[in-house]
Coordinates of C-alpha atoms in Angstrom, one line a residue:
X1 CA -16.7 -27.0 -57.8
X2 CA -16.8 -31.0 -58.5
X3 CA -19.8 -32.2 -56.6
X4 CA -19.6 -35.0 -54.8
X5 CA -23.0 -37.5 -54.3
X6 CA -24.3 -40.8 -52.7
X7 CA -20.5 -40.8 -50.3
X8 CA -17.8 -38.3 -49.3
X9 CA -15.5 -40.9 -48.6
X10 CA -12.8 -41.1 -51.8
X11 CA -11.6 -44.6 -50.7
X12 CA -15.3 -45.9 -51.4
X13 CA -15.0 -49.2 -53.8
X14 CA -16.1 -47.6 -57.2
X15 CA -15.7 -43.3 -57.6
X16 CA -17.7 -42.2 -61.0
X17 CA -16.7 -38.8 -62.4
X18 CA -19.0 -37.5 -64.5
X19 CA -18.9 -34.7 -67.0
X20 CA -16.0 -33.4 -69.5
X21 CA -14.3 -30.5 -67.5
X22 CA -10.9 -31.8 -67.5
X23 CA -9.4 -30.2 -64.6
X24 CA -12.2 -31.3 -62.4
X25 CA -12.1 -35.1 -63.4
X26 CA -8.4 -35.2 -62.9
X27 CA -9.0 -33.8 -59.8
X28 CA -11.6 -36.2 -59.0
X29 CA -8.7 -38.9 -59.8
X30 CA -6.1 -36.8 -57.6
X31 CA -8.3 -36.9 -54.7
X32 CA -9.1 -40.3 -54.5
X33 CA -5.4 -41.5 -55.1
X34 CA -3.9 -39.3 -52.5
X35 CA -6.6 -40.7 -49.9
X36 CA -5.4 -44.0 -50.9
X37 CA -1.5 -43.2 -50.4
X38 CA -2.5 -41.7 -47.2
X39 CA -3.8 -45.5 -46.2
X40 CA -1.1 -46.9 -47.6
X41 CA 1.9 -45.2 -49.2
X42 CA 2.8 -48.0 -51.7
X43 CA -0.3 -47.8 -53.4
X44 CA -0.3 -48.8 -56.8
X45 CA -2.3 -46.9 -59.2
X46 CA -3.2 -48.0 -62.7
X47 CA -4.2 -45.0 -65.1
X48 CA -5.6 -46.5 -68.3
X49 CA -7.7 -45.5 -71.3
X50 CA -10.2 -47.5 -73.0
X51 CA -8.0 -49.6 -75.2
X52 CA -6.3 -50.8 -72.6
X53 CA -9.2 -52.3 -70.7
X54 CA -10.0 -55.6 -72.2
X55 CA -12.3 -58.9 -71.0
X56 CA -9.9 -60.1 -68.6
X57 CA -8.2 -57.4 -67.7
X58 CA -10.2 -55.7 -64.6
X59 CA -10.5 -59.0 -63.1
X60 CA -6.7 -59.5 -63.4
X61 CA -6.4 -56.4 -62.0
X62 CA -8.1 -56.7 -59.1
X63 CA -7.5 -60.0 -58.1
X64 CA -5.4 -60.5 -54.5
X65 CA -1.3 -59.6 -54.2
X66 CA 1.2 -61.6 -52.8
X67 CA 1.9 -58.2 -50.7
X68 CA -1.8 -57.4 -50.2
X69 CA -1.0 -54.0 -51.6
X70 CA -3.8 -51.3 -52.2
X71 CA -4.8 -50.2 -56.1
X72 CA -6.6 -47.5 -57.5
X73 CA -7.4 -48.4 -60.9
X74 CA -8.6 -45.6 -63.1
X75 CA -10.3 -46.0 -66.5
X76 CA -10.7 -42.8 -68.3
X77 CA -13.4 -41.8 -71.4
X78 CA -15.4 -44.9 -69.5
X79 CA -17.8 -44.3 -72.2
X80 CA -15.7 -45.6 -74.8
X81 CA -15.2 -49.3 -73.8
X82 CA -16.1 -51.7 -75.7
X83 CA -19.3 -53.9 -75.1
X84 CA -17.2 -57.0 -74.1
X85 CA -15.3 -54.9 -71.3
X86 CA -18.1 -52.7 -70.3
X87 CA -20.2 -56.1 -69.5
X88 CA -17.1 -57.8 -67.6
X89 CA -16.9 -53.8 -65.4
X90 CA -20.8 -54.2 -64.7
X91 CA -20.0 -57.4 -63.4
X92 CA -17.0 -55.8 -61.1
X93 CA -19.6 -53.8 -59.9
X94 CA -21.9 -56.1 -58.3
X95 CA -18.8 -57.7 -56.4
X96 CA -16.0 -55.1 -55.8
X97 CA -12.9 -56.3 -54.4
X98 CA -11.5 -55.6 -51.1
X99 CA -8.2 -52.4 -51.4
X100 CA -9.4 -51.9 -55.0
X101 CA -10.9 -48.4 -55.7
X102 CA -12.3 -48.3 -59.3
X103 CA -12.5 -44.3 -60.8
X104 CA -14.4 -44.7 -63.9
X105 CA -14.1 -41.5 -65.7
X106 CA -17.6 -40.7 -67.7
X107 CA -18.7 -37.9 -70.5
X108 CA -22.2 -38.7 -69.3
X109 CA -23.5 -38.4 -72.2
X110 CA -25.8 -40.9 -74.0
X111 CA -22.8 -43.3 -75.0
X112 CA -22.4 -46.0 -72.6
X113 CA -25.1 -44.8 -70.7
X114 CA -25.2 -48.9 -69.5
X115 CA -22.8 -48.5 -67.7
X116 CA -23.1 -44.9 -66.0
X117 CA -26.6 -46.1 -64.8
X118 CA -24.7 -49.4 -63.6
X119 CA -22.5 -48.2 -61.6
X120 CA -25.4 -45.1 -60.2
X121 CA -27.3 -48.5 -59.1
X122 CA -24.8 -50.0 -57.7
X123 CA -24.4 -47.5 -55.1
X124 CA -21.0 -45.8 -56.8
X125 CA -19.6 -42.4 -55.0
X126 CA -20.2 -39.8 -57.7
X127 CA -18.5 -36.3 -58.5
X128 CA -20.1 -34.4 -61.0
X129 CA -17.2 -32.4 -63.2
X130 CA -19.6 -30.2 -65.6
X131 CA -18.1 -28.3 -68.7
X132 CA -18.9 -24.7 -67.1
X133 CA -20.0 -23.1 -70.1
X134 CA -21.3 -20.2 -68.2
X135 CA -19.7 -17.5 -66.9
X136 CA -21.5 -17.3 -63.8
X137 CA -20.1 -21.1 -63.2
X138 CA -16.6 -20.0 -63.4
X139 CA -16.9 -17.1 -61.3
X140 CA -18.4 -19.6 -58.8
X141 CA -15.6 -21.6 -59.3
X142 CA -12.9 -18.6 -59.0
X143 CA -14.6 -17.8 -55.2
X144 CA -14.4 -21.8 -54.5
X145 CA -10.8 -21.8 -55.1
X146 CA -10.5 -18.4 -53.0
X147 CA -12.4 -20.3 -50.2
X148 CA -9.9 -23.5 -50.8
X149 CA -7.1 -21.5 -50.0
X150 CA -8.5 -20.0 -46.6
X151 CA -7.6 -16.5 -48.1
X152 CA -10.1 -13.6 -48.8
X153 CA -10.8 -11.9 -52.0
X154 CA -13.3 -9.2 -53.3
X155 CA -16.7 -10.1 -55.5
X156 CA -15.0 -7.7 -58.2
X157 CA -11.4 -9.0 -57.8
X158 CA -13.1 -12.8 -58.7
X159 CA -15.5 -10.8 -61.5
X160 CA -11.8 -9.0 -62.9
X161 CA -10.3 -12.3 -62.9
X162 CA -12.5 -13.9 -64.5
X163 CA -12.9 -11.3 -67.4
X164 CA -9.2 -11.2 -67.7
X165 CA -8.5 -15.2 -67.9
X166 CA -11.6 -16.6 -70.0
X167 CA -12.9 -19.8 -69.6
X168 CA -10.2 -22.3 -69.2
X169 CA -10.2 -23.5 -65.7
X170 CA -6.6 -24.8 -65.3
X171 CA -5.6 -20.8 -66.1
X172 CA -8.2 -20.3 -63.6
X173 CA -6.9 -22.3 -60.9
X174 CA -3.3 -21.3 -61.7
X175 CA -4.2 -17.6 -61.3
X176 CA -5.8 -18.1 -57.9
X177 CA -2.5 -20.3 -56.7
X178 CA -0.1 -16.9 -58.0
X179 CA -2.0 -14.8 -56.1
X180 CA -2.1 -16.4 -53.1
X181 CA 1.0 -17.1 -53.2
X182 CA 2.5 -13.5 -54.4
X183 CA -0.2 -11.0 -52.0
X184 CA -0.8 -10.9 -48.8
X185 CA -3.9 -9.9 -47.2
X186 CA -7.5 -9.9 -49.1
X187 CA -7.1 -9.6 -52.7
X188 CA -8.9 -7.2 -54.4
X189 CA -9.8 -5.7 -58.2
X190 CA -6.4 -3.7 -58.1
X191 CA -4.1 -7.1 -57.6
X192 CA -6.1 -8.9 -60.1
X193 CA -5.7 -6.0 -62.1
X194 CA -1.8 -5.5 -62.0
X195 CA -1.4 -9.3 -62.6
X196 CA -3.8 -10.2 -65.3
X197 CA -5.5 -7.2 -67.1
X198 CA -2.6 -6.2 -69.4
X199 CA -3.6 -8.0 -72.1
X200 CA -5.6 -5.0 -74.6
X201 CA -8.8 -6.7 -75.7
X202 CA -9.3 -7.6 -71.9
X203 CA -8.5 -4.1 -70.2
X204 CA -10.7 -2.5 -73.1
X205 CA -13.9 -4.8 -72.6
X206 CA -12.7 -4.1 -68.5
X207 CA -13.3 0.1 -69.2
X208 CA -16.6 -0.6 -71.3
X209 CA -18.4 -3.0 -68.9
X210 CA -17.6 -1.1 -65.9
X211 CA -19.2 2.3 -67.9
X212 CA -22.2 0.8 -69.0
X213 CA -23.1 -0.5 -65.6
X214 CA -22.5 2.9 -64.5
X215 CA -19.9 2.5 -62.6
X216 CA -17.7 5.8 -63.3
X217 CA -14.7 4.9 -61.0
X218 CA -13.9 2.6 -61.8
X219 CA -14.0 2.6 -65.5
X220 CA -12.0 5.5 -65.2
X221 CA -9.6 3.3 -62.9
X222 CA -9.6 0.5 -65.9
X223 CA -9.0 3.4 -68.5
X224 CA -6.0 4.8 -66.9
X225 CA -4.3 1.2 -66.4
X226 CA -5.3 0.3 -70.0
X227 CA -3.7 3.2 -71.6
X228 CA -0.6 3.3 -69.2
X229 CA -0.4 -0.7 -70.5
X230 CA -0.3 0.3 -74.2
X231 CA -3.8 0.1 -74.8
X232 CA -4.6 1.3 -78.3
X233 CA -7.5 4.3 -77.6
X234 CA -9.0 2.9 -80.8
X235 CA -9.6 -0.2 -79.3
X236 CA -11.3 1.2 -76.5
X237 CA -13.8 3.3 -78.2
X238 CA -14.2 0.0 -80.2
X239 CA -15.3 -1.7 -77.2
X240 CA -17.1 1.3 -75.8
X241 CA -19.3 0.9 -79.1
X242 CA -19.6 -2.5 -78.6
X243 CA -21.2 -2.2 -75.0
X244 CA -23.3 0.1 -76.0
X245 CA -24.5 -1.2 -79.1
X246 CA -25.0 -4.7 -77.4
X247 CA -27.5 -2.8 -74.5
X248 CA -29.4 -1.2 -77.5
X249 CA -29.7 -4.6 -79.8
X250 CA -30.8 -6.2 -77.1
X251 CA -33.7 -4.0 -75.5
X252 CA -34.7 -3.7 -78.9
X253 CA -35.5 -8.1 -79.1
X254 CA -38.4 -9.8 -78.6
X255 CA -39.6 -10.1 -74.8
X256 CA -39.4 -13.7 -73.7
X257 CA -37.6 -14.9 -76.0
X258 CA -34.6 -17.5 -74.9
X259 CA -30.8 -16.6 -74.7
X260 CA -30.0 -19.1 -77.6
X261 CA -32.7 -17.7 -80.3
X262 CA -31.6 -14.4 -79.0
X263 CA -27.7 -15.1 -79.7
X264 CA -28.7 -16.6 -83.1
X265 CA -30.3 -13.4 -84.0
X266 CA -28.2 -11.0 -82.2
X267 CA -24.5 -12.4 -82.9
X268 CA -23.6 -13.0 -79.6
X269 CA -22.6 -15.4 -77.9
X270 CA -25.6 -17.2 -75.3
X271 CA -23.0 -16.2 -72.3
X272 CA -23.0 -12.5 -73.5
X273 CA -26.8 -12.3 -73.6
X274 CA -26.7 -12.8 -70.1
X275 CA -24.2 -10.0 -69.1
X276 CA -25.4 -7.7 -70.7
X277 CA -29.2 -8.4 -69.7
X278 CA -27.9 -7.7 -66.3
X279 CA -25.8 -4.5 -67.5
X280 CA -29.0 -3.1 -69.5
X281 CA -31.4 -3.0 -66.4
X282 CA -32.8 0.6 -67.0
X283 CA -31.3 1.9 -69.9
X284 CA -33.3 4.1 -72.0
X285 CA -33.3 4.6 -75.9
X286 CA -32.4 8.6 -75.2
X287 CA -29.7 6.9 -73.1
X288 CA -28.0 4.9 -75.7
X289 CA -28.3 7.6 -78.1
X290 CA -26.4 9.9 -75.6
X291 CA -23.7 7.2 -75.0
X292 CA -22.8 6.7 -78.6
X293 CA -22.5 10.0 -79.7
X294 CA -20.1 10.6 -77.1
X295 CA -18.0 7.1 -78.3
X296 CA -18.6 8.7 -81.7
X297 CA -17.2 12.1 -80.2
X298 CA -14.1 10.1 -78.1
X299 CA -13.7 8.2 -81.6
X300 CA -13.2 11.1 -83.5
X301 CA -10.6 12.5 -81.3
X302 CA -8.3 9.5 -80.9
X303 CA -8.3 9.4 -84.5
X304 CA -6.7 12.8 -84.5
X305 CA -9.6 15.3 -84.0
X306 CA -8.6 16.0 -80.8
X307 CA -5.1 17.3 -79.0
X308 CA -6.1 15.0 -76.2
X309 CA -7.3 11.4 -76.7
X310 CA -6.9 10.3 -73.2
X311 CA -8.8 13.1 -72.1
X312 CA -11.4 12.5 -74.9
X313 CA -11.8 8.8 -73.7
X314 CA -12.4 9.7 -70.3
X315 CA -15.2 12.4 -71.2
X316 CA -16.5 9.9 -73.3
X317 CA -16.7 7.1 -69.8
X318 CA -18.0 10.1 -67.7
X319 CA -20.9 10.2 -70.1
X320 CA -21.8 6.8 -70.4
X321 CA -21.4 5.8 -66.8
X322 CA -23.6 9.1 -66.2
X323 CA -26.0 8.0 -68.9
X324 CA -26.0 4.3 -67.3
X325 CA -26.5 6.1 -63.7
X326 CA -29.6 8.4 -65.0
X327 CA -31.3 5.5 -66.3
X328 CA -31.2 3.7 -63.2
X329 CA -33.0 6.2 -61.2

């Protein structure tokens, strides 16, 4: 997902990473290293943070070997140096030295913006590492790491995985690399599903987002693992209510208005307005009055109304996914 600007080539005199995703900036670093050690396996690498980059020291750095060895010299939170040492690097820039790659690790935010737009001038390879905030970024990423690994796997296997891991990346990445590693052929919802989607608030959002976009199936599919997990059924009819509720606060808001006003007045967060925009397409009033009186019906009976609470969760999904269905006609 880290893109790359201005040069491919990792071996390029000065690399700036930009952004404050940690797994892609270390990446960033790991690339350019293991280019290096592939030119010359006796590279040395110099990993420091701001503290440890004083006047003096870059140029000390940098200066010739007796064994003419390579270097890769990285400087991490770039943003924090000092005025001193962030003058002597803009200097550096001007004049790099032969076998030295510079990696200047950058927030990219307003503080020691100097220096970001020196080294941009001076003509510095750049890989943008973004925070992905959103989680159409990380499901993005999920499919790049897919594509990495030459192996194939389903839009709603990367959509599952997604749901189940959250938004930390390294998880992310890690999940990909076990189930490469563990499955053979194309990996799909039902793998991502027997790895990851054991954990209860995760396999009871899994049953109500998969209803309320109508999808009966498989929210059936995502009930029955949930429950043969240990899923509460009070949990799920909580999240059932959530869905639905969600659908109905939001096609009740202001038209036009933007996804952080909306989350202010909502309660939800600015990544959830944008799920459940895409979930709501079609949905009718009568529609969300029908779905929660049959959460409100499925409720009842997991709290000991009923004989059957599986059974009265699964009439409860038929309706909703029905409901959902109608609406989109």
């Amino acid at each position: 997902m880290a893109r790359k600007t201005t040069t491919d080539d990792p071996l390029a005199p000065v690399t700036l990473a930009v952004g404050q995703e940690e797994l892609l900036l270390d990446r960033a670093v790991q690339q350019v290293v293991a280019a290096a050690r592939a030119a010359d396996p006796d590279t040395d690498v110099r990993d420091l943070m701001p503290d440890a980059l004083q006047p003096g020291t870059l140029a000390e750095l940098a200066s010739p070997s007796l064994f003419a060895e390579r270097k890769v010299v990285v400087v991490r939170n770039a943003q924090d140096l000092s005025a001193d040492t962030i003058k002597d690097v803009k200097g550096y820039l001007g004049t790099p030295a032969e076998e030295i790659t510079l990696v200047l690790l950058h927030a990219g935010g307003a503080k020691g913006k100097g220096l970001l737009d020196a080294a941009r001038k001076a003509g510095a390879r750049e890989v943008a590492c973004p925070k992905m905030t959103k989680p159409a970024d990380r499901l993005a990423f999920v499919r790049s790491e897919f594509r990495g690994t030459g192996r194939s796997a389903t839009p709603e296997a990367c959509q599952a995985l997604v749901d189940a891991i959250g938004s930390d990346l390294r998880e992310l990445a890690s999940a990909v690399s076990q189930l490469v590693a563990d499955v053979e052929g194309t990996i799909d919802e039902a793998v991502v599903a027997r790895y990851y989607t054991g954990r209860a608030e995760t396999s009871s959002f899994t049953v109500a987002d998969r209803a309320v976009e109508g999808r009966a199936a498989e929210a059936l599919e995502a009930l029955r693992w949930a429950v043969s997990t240990g899923v509460p059924p009070v949990l799920i009819t909580s999240a059932l209510a959530q869905g639905v509720r969600s659908i109905g606060k939001l096609a009740s808001a202001p038209r036009g208005a933007r996804p952080g006003d909306l989350a202010r007045e909502l309660g939800m967060p600015p990544w959830k307005i944008d799920r459940v925009r895409q979930q709501m397409r079609g949905w009718s009033a009568d529609g969300v009055a029908i779905a929660l009186r049959a959460i409100a019906e499925a409720d009842a009976g997991v709290k000991g109304g009923g004989d059957d609470p599986e059974y009265a969760l699964e009439k409860a999904v038929v309706t909703i996914a029905r409901a959902a269905r109608t609406a989109r006609r």
